[in-house]
mmCIF file of C-alpha atoms in Angstrom:
data_model
loop_
_atom_site.group_PDB
_atom_site.id
_atom_site.type_symbol
_atom_site.label_atom_id
_atom_site.label_comp_id
_atom_site.label_asym_id
_atom_site.label_seq_id
_atom_site.Cartn_x
_atom_site.Cartn_y
_atom_site.Cartn_z
ATOM 1 C CA MET A 1 56.268 10.455 27.417
ATOM 2 C CA GLN A 2 53.725 10.068 24.598
ATOM 3 C CA THR A 3 53.798 13.935 24.413
ATOM 4 C CA VAL A 4 57.476 14.112 24.247
ATOM 5 C CA LEU A 5 57.704 11.498 21.486
ATOM 6 C CA SER A 6 54.980 13.293 19.557
ATOM 7 C CA ILE A 7 56.930 16.585 19.882
ATOM 8 C CA GLY A 8 60.127 14.906 18.766
ATOM 9 C CA THR A 9 58.674 13.119 15.824
ATOM 10 C CA ASP A 10 56.733 16.305 14.518
ATOM 11 C CA ALA A 11 59.721 18.525 15.127
ATOM 12 C CA LEU A 12 62.143 16.238 13.178
ATOM 13 C CA ALA A 13 59.640 15.887 10.325
ATOM 14 C CA TYR A 14 59.036 19.755 10.295
ATOM 15 C CA GLY A 15 62.713 20.445 10.532
ATOM 16 C CA MET A 16 63.487 18.171 7.528
ATOM 17 C CA VAL A 17 60.884 19.870 5.401
ATOM 18 C CA LEU A 18 62.385 23.205 6.157
ATOM 19 C CA PHE A 19 65.879 21.780 5.329
ATOM 20 C CA VAL A 20 64.872 20.353 2.030
ATOM 21 C CA ILE A 21 63.325 23.508 0.895
ATOM 22 C CA CYS A 22 65.961 26.021 2.418
ATOM 23 C CA ILE A 23 69.125 24.174 1.336
ATOM 24 C CA GLY A 24 68.494 25.274 -2.270
ATOM 25 C CA LEU A 25 68.279 28.894 -0.992
ATOM 26 C CA SER A 26 71.332 28.394 1.039
ATOM 27 C CA VAL A 27 73.311 27.307 -2.131
ATOM 28 C CA THR A 28 72.232 30.335 -4.116
ATOM 29 C CA MET A 29 72.873 32.794 -1.213
ATOM 30 C CA GLY A 30 76.032 31.319 0.120
ATOM 31 C CA LEU A 31 77.739 29.899 -3.115
ATOM 32 C CA MET A 32 76.212 31.952 -6.013
ATOM 33 C CA LYS A 33 75.877 35.136 -3.895
ATOM 34 C CA VAL A 34 72.267 35.755 -4.980
ATOM 35 C CA VAL A 35 69.552 36.835 -2.411
ATOM 36 C CA ASN A 36 66.710 34.802 -4.039
ATOM 37 C CA LEU A 37 63.469 35.778 -2.262
ATOM 38 C CA ALA A 38 61.538 33.993 -5.054
ATOM 39 C CA HIS A 39 62.823 30.739 -3.783
ATOM 40 C CA GLY A 40 59.549 29.827 -1.955
ATOM 41 C CA ALA A 41 57.641 30.577 -5.058
ATOM 42 C CA PHE A 42 59.415 27.696 -6.855
ATOM 43 C CA ALA A 43 58.477 25.421 -3.999
ATOM 44 C CA MET A 44 55.012 26.617 -4.594
ATOM 45 C CA ILE A 45 55.109 25.940 -8.285
ATOM 46 C CA GLY A 46 56.269 22.432 -7.467
ATOM 47 C CA GLY A 47 53.188 21.904 -5.190
ATOM 48 C CA TYR A 48 50.903 23.229 -7.825
ATOM 49 C CA ILE A 49 52.259 20.973 -10.442
ATOM 50 C CA ALA A 50 52.022 17.902 -8.143
ATOM 51 C CA SER A 51 48.527 18.778 -7.084
ATOM 52 C CA TYR A 52 47.362 19.007 -10.822
ATOM 53 C CA ALA A 53 49.185 15.873 -11.633
ATOM 54 C CA THR A 54 47.595 13.813 -8.886
ATOM 55 C CA ARG A 55 44.071 15.286 -8.648
ATOM 56 C CA ASP A 56 43.370 16.225 -12.272
ATOM 57 C CA MET A 57 45.490 13.780 -14.168
ATOM 58 C CA GLY A 58 45.281 10.817 -11.811
ATOM 59 C CA LEU A 59 49.036 10.227 -11.844
ATOM 60 C CA PRO A 60 50.768 8.230 -9.039
ATOM 61 C CA TYR A 61 52.354 10.184 -6.243
ATOM 62 C CA GLY A 62 55.903 9.293 -7.161
ATOM 63 C CA VAL A 63 55.331 10.381 -10.880
ATOM 64 C CA ALA A 64 53.734 13.645 -9.620
ATOM 65 C CA VAL A 65 56.847 14.346 -7.516
ATOM 66 C CA MET A 66 59.189 13.839 -10.450
ATOM 67 C CA ALA A 67 56.922 15.921 -12.702
ATOM 68 C CA ALA A 68 56.986 18.697 -10.136
ATOM 69 C CA VAL A 69 60.780 18.769 -9.895
ATOM 70 C CA VAL A 70 61.318 18.457 -13.723
ATOM 71 C CA GLY A 71 58.460 20.945 -14.556
ATOM 72 C CA THR A 72 59.726 23.575 -12.003
ATOM 73 C CA ILE A 73 63.273 23.340 -13.411
ATOM 74 C CA ILE A 74 61.975 23.779 -17.044
ATOM 75 C CA ILE A 75 60.119 26.823 -15.935
ATOM 76 C CA ALA A 76 63.138 28.156 -14.033
ATOM 77 C CA ILE A 77 65.625 27.699 -16.851
ATOM 78 C CA PRO A 78 64.506 30.716 -18.958
ATOM 79 C CA LEU A 79 64.078 32.784 -15.793
ATOM 80 C CA GLU A 80 67.667 32.069 -14.882
ATOM 81 C CA ARG A 81 68.945 32.941 -18.412
ATOM 82 C CA LEU A 82 66.810 36.052 -18.891
ATOM 83 C CA LEU A 83 66.546 37.463 -15.325
ATOM 84 C CA TYR A 84 68.801 35.846 -12.710
ATOM 85 C CA ARG A 85 71.939 36.011 -15.013
ATOM 86 C CA ARG A 86 71.620 39.823 -14.962
ATOM 87 C CA ILE A 87 71.865 40.202 -11.210
ATOM 88 C CA TYR A 88 74.764 37.813 -10.549
ATOM 89 C CA GLY A 89 77.303 40.114 -8.858
ATOM 90 C CA ALA A 90 74.729 42.881 -8.652
ATOM 91 C CA PRO A 91 74.155 44.921 -5.384
ATOM 92 C CA GLN A 92 71.968 42.929 -2.930
ATOM 93 C CA LEU A 93 69.178 45.589 -3.072
ATOM 94 C CA THR A 94 68.994 44.973 -6.834
ATOM 95 C CA GLN A 95 68.650 41.257 -6.156
ATOM 96 C CA VAL A 96 66.003 41.771 -3.499
ATOM 97 C CA LEU A 97 63.794 43.983 -5.602
ATOM 98 C CA MET A 98 64.025 41.757 -8.758
ATOM 99 C CA THR A 99 63.345 38.428 -6.831
ATOM 100 C CA ILE A 100 60.478 39.790 -4.767
ATOM 101 C CA GLY A 101 58.829 41.341 -7.887
ATOM 102 C CA LEU A 102 59.206 37.841 -9.508
ATOM 103 C CA THR A 103 57.528 36.355 -6.397
ATOM 104 C CA PHE A 104 54.500 38.650 -6.909
ATOM 105 C CA ALA A 105 54.328 37.906 -10.551
ATOM 106 C CA ILE A 106 54.324 34.065 -9.904
ATOM 107 C CA ILE A 107 51.712 34.515 -7.183
ATOM 108 C CA GLY A 108 49.425 36.405 -9.557
ATOM 109 C CA ILE A 109 49.869 33.927 -12.503
ATOM 110 C CA ALA A 110 49.242 31.005 -10.189
ATOM 111 C CA ASN A 111 46.137 32.539 -8.794
ATOM 112 C CA PHE A 112 44.883 33.427 -12.295
ATOM 113 C CA VAL A 113 45.539 29.914 -13.800
ATOM 114 C CA PHE A 114 44.623 27.679 -10.962
ATOM 115 C CA GLY A 115 42.381 29.857 -8.766
ATOM 116 C CA PRO A 116 42.794 31.249 -5.224
ATOM 117 C CA THR A 117 42.269 27.936 -3.454
ATOM 118 C CA LEU A 118 44.162 25.595 -1.268
ATOM 119 C CA LYS A 119 45.919 22.838 -3.308
ATOM 120 C CA THR A 120 46.050 19.332 -1.906
ATOM 121 C CA ILE A 121 48.332 16.508 -2.940
ATOM 122 C CA PRO A 122 46.841 13.076 -2.153
ATOM 123 C CA LEU A 123 49.165 10.695 -0.459
ATOM 124 C CA PRO A 124 49.454 6.967 -1.537
ATOM 125 C CA SER A 125 48.147 4.456 0.897
ATOM 126 C CA GLU A 126 51.772 3.480 1.711
ATOM 127 C CA LEU A 127 52.312 7.026 3.175
ATOM 128 C CA SER A 128 48.839 7.906 4.408
ATOM 129 C CA GLY A 129 48.670 5.445 7.295
ATOM 130 C CA PRO A 130 50.530 4.919 10.518
ATOM 131 C CA VAL A 131 53.710 2.721 10.997
ATOM 132 C CA ASN A 132 54.181 0.696 14.204
ATOM 133 C CA ILE A 133 57.754 1.006 15.529
ATOM 134 C CA GLY A 134 57.254 -1.020 18.465
ATOM 135 C CA PHE A 135 56.657 1.297 21.372
ATOM 136 C CA ARG A 136 54.279 3.630 19.485
ATOM 137 C CA THR A 137 52.999 4.385 15.871
ATOM 138 C CA ILE A 138 54.335 7.302 13.669
ATOM 139 C CA ALA A 139 52.607 8.659 10.643
ATOM 140 C CA ALA A 140 54.366 7.044 7.558
ATOM 141 C CA HIS A 141 54.476 10.308 5.702
ATOM 142 C CA LYS A 142 56.507 11.845 8.561
ATOM 143 C CA LEU A 143 59.096 9.064 8.375
ATOM 144 C CA PHE A 144 59.125 9.470 4.542
ATOM 145 C CA VAL A 145 60.005 13.290 4.966
ATOM 146 C CA ILE A 146 62.696 12.514 7.480
ATOM 147 C CA ALA A 147 64.271 9.960 5.128
ATOM 148 C CA CYS A 148 64.004 12.406 2.312
ATOM 149 C CA GLY A 149 65.832 15.053 4.350
ATOM 150 C CA VAL A 150 68.699 12.698 5.182
ATOM 151 C CA LEU A 151 69.161 11.589 1.574
ATOM 152 C CA VAL A 152 69.038 15.194 0.293
ATOM 153 C CA ALA A 153 71.663 16.258 2.949
ATOM 154 C CA GLY A 154 74.056 13.410 2.098
ATOM 155 C CA GLY A 155 73.559 13.726 -1.693
ATOM 156 C CA LEU A 156 74.140 17.434 -1.842
ATOM 157 C CA TRP A 157 77.164 17.282 0.400
ATOM 158 C CA PHE A 158 78.607 14.638 -1.884
ATOM 159 C CA LEU A 159 77.848 16.611 -5.002
ATOM 160 C CA ILE A 160 79.551 19.743 -3.671
ATOM 161 C CA GLU A 161 82.438 18.318 -1.823
ATOM 162 C CA ARG A 162 83.335 15.151 -3.561
ATOM 163 C CA THR A 163 82.638 15.544 -7.301
ATOM 164 C CA PRO A 164 84.338 17.452 -10.233
ATOM 165 C CA PHE A 165 81.278 19.701 -10.503
ATOM 166 C CA GLY A 166 81.525 20.608 -6.844
ATOM 167 C CA VAL A 167 85.163 21.535 -7.375
ATOM 168 C CA ARG A 168 84.241 23.841 -10.396
ATOM 169 C CA LEU A 169 81.340 25.387 -8.515
ATOM 170 C CA ARG A 170 83.605 26.196 -5.531
ATOM 171 C CA ALA A 171 86.341 27.587 -7.828
ATOM 172 C CA SER A 172 83.698 29.679 -9.705
ATOM 173 C CA VAL A 173 82.542 31.088 -6.400
ATOM 174 C CA ASP A 174 86.062 31.907 -5.082
ATOM 175 C CA ASP A 175 87.302 33.600 -8.382
ATOM 176 C CA ALA A 176 84.993 33.504 -11.453
ATOM 177 C CA ALA A 177 87.512 35.291 -13.643
ATOM 178 C CA MET A 178 90.445 32.803 -12.797
ATOM 179 C CA ALA A 179 88.087 29.837 -13.051
ATOM 180 C CA GLY A 180 86.951 30.977 -16.490
ATOM 181 C CA ALA A 181 90.530 31.525 -17.683
ATOM 182 C CA LEU A 182 91.252 27.947 -16.665
ATOM 183 C CA GLY A 183 88.433 26.657 -18.872
ATOM 184 C CA VAL A 184 85.586 26.469 -16.454
ATOM 185 C CA ARG A 185 82.312 27.480 -17.997
ATOM 186 C CA THR A 186 81.045 29.485 -15.091
ATOM 187 C CA ALA A 187 77.772 30.395 -16.845
ATOM 188 C CA VAL A 188 76.968 26.734 -17.216
ATOM 189 C CA ILE A 189 77.998 25.994 -13.555
ATOM 190 C CA TYR A 190 75.720 28.791 -12.173
ATOM 191 C CA ALA A 191 72.740 27.626 -14.392
ATOM 192 C CA VAL A 192 73.104 23.900 -13.243
ATOM 193 C CA SER A 193 73.456 25.139 -9.522
ATOM 194 C CA PHE A 194 70.366 27.231 -9.965
ATOM 195 C CA GLY A 195 68.519 24.339 -11.412
ATOM 196 C CA VAL A 196 69.451 22.031 -8.614
ATOM 197 C CA ALA A 197 68.370 24.690 -6.088
ATOM 198 C CA VAL A 198 65.013 25.091 -7.715
ATOM 199 C CA GLY A 199 64.585 21.425 -8.063
ATOM 200 C CA LEU A 200 65.190 20.931 -4.303
ATOM 201 C CA ALA A 201 62.666 23.729 -3.562
ATOM 202 C CA ALA A 202 60.035 22.101 -5.736
ATOM 203 C CA PHE A 203 60.792 18.596 -4.089
ATOM 204 C CA GLY A 204 60.445 20.000 -0.560
ATOM 205 C CA GLY A 205 57.405 21.835 -1.487
ATOM 206 C CA VAL A 206 55.674 18.564 -2.584
ATOM 207 C CA VAL A 207 56.860 16.215 0.191
ATOM 208 C CA GLY A 208 56.283 18.898 2.884
ATOM 209 C CA ALA A 209 52.798 19.829 1.654
ATOM 210 C CA GLU A 210 51.228 18.097 4.570
ATOM 211 C CA LEU A 211 53.099 20.254 6.975
ATOM 212 C CA LEU A 212 53.394 23.477 4.880
ATOM 213 C CA PRO A 213 50.155 23.591 2.900
ATOM 214 C CA ILE A 214 50.266 24.767 -0.752
ATOM 215 C CA GLU A 215 48.033 27.824 -0.873
ATOM 216 C CA PRO A 216 47.902 30.946 -3.215
ATOM 217 C CA TYR A 217 50.168 33.045 -0.974
ATOM 218 C CA TYR A 218 52.664 30.221 0.061
ATOM 219 C CA ALA A 219 55.632 32.108 -1.346
ATOM 220 C CA MET A 220 54.924 35.266 0.753
ATOM 221 C CA ARG A 221 53.691 33.356 3.805
ATOM 222 C CA TYR A 222 56.871 31.391 4.258
ATOM 223 C CA MET A 223 59.471 33.765 2.604
ATOM 224 C CA VAL A 224 60.785 35.155 5.945
ATOM 225 C CA THR A 225 60.855 31.570 7.531
ATOM 226 C CA PHE A 226 63.099 30.184 4.686
ATOM 227 C CA LEU A 227 65.338 33.194 4.687
ATOM 228 C CA VAL A 228 65.791 33.050 8.537
ATOM 229 C CA VAL A 229 66.736 29.354 8.401
ATOM 230 C CA VAL A 230 69.378 30.081 5.976
ATOM 231 C CA SER A 231 70.653 33.128 7.878
ATOM 232 C CA VAL A 232 70.756 31.182 11.118
ATOM 233 C CA GLY A 233 72.582 28.242 9.623
ATOM 234 C CA GLY A 234 75.033 30.218 7.676
ATOM 235 C CA ALA A 235 74.532 30.789 3.946
ATOM 236 C CA GLY A 236 76.286 28.026 1.890
ATOM 237 C CA SER A 237 76.746 25.652 4.596
ATOM 238 C CA ILE A 238 74.816 22.300 4.244
ATOM 239 C CA PRO A 239 75.545 21.258 7.922
ATOM 240 C CA GLY A 240 74.602 24.672 9.142
ATOM 241 C CA ALA A 241 71.273 24.631 7.287
ATOM 242 C CA LEU A 242 70.486 21.132 8.606
ATOM 243 C CA ILE A 243 71.333 22.127 12.217
ATOM 244 C CA ALA A 244 69.226 25.432 11.867
ATOM 245 C CA SER A 245 66.358 23.696 10.430
ATOM 246 C CA LEU A 246 66.175 21.037 13.188
ATOM 247 C CA LEU A 247 66.877 23.519 15.861
ATOM 248 C CA LEU A 248 64.297 26.054 14.757
ATOM 249 C CA GLY A 249 61.751 23.351 13.824
ATOM 250 C CA ALA A 250 62.088 21.823 17.363
ATOM 251 C CA ILE A 251 61.657 25.211 19.013
ATOM 252 C CA GLU A 252 58.558 26.237 17.116
ATOM 253 C CA THR A 253 57.027 22.673 17.335
ATOM 254 C CA THR A 254 57.551 22.563 21.159
ATOM 255 C CA GLY A 255 56.090 26.062 21.447
ATOM 256 C CA ARG A 256 52.954 25.174 19.412
ATOM 257 C CA TYR A 257 52.487 21.982 21.544
ATOM 258 C CA LEU A 258 52.841 23.771 24.904
ATOM 259 C CA MET A 259 51.682 27.394 24.043
ATOM 260 C CA PRO A 260 49.935 27.183 20.682
ATOM 261 C CA GLU A 261 49.476 30.978 20.440
ATOM 262 C CA MET A 262 53.099 31.571 21.096
ATOM 263 C CA GLY A 263 54.789 29.140 18.767
ATOM 264 C CA GLU A 264 56.007 31.757 16.348
ATOM 265 C CA PHE A 265 57.154 33.986 19.201
ATOM 266 C CA PHE A 266 59.547 31.415 20.432
ATOM 267 C CA PHE A 267 60.676 30.727 16.912
ATOM 268 C CA TYR A 268 61.736 34.402 16.267
ATOM 269 C CA LEU A 269 63.093 34.866 19.781
ATOM 270 C CA ALA A 270 65.479 31.993 19.161
ATOM 271 C CA VAL A 271 66.468 33.525 15.868
ATOM 272 C CA ILE A 272 67.325 36.823 17.524
ATOM 273 C CA VAL A 273 69.293 35.177 20.246
ATOM 274 C CA ILE A 274 71.322 33.065 17.668
ATOM 275 C CA VAL A 275 72.041 35.897 15.292
ATOM 276 C CA CYS A 276 73.209 38.111 18.134
ATOM 277 C CA ILE A 277 75.709 35.325 19.286
ATOM 278 C CA PHE A 278 76.603 34.207 15.689
ATOM 279 C CA PRO A 279 76.348 37.078 13.356
ATOM 280 C CA ARG A 280 77.310 34.959 10.381
ATOM 281 C CA GLY A 281 75.074 32.073 11.313
ATOM 282 C CA LEU A 282 75.954 28.849 13.233
ATOM 283 C CA LEU A 283 78.518 27.618 10.640
ATOM 284 C CA GLY A 284 78.732 30.701 8.314
ATOM 285 C CA ARG A 285 82.042 31.655 6.828
ATOM 286 C CA ALA A 286 83.535 35.047 6.590
ATOM 287 C CA GLN A 287 82.868 36.715 3.240
#
């Protein structure tokens, strides 16, 4: 029973980390129609900023998280304006080549500036110890990650489905020309959406650093994982991304517990099976 509970807790925490990082990629792919393979690079940037803020500047963990999110968005704004705006509506191959090139550039800059070493983000005492929930203890950080995932899922769903911004975003996606004719500033909508996606990537990179360590080739190491989660859930679907993250997280975690050397095998086997049955993802929409 202890093993089952440990697998369940670790799987839930790992799945929520995947969700917080991947939901931004789901937004850019499903709603903005941009295949952004550099998404993991923005999560890495957030992790680097938070590590520098906590270890070198001595800032509290909460301040470091905010600095990572804001700093990553500030870095992303000129990239969106100068690079990404040129590939909105472009062929997917063009998007892939541009964003994967950007990924290599960010990795090179990060290694040059910060060095090719693993970056750690010290946790505050409130998150570094165990929490007694009655029948067992659970790492406080894992409960924090789970709570963050729930809040992000609820907040993003509300933003897209229940706010004027969400209405304008969905209108811009369905028919940008008509939305523009009706007074919707589509360029601003896309820029804000991109900023939200990048901010979520940075946030996920920081809070999930204990499970997905921040290292020089983070963006390449997890690029396929993030893309697979979005594809399995269905691009643009918040519930789909959540279900896919939890399902694939549970499969990989269980595999690593029971057969450590086969964890990734079961992960990608599940991906193949799901994609064969649901070609557009679990909750994907027809394009």
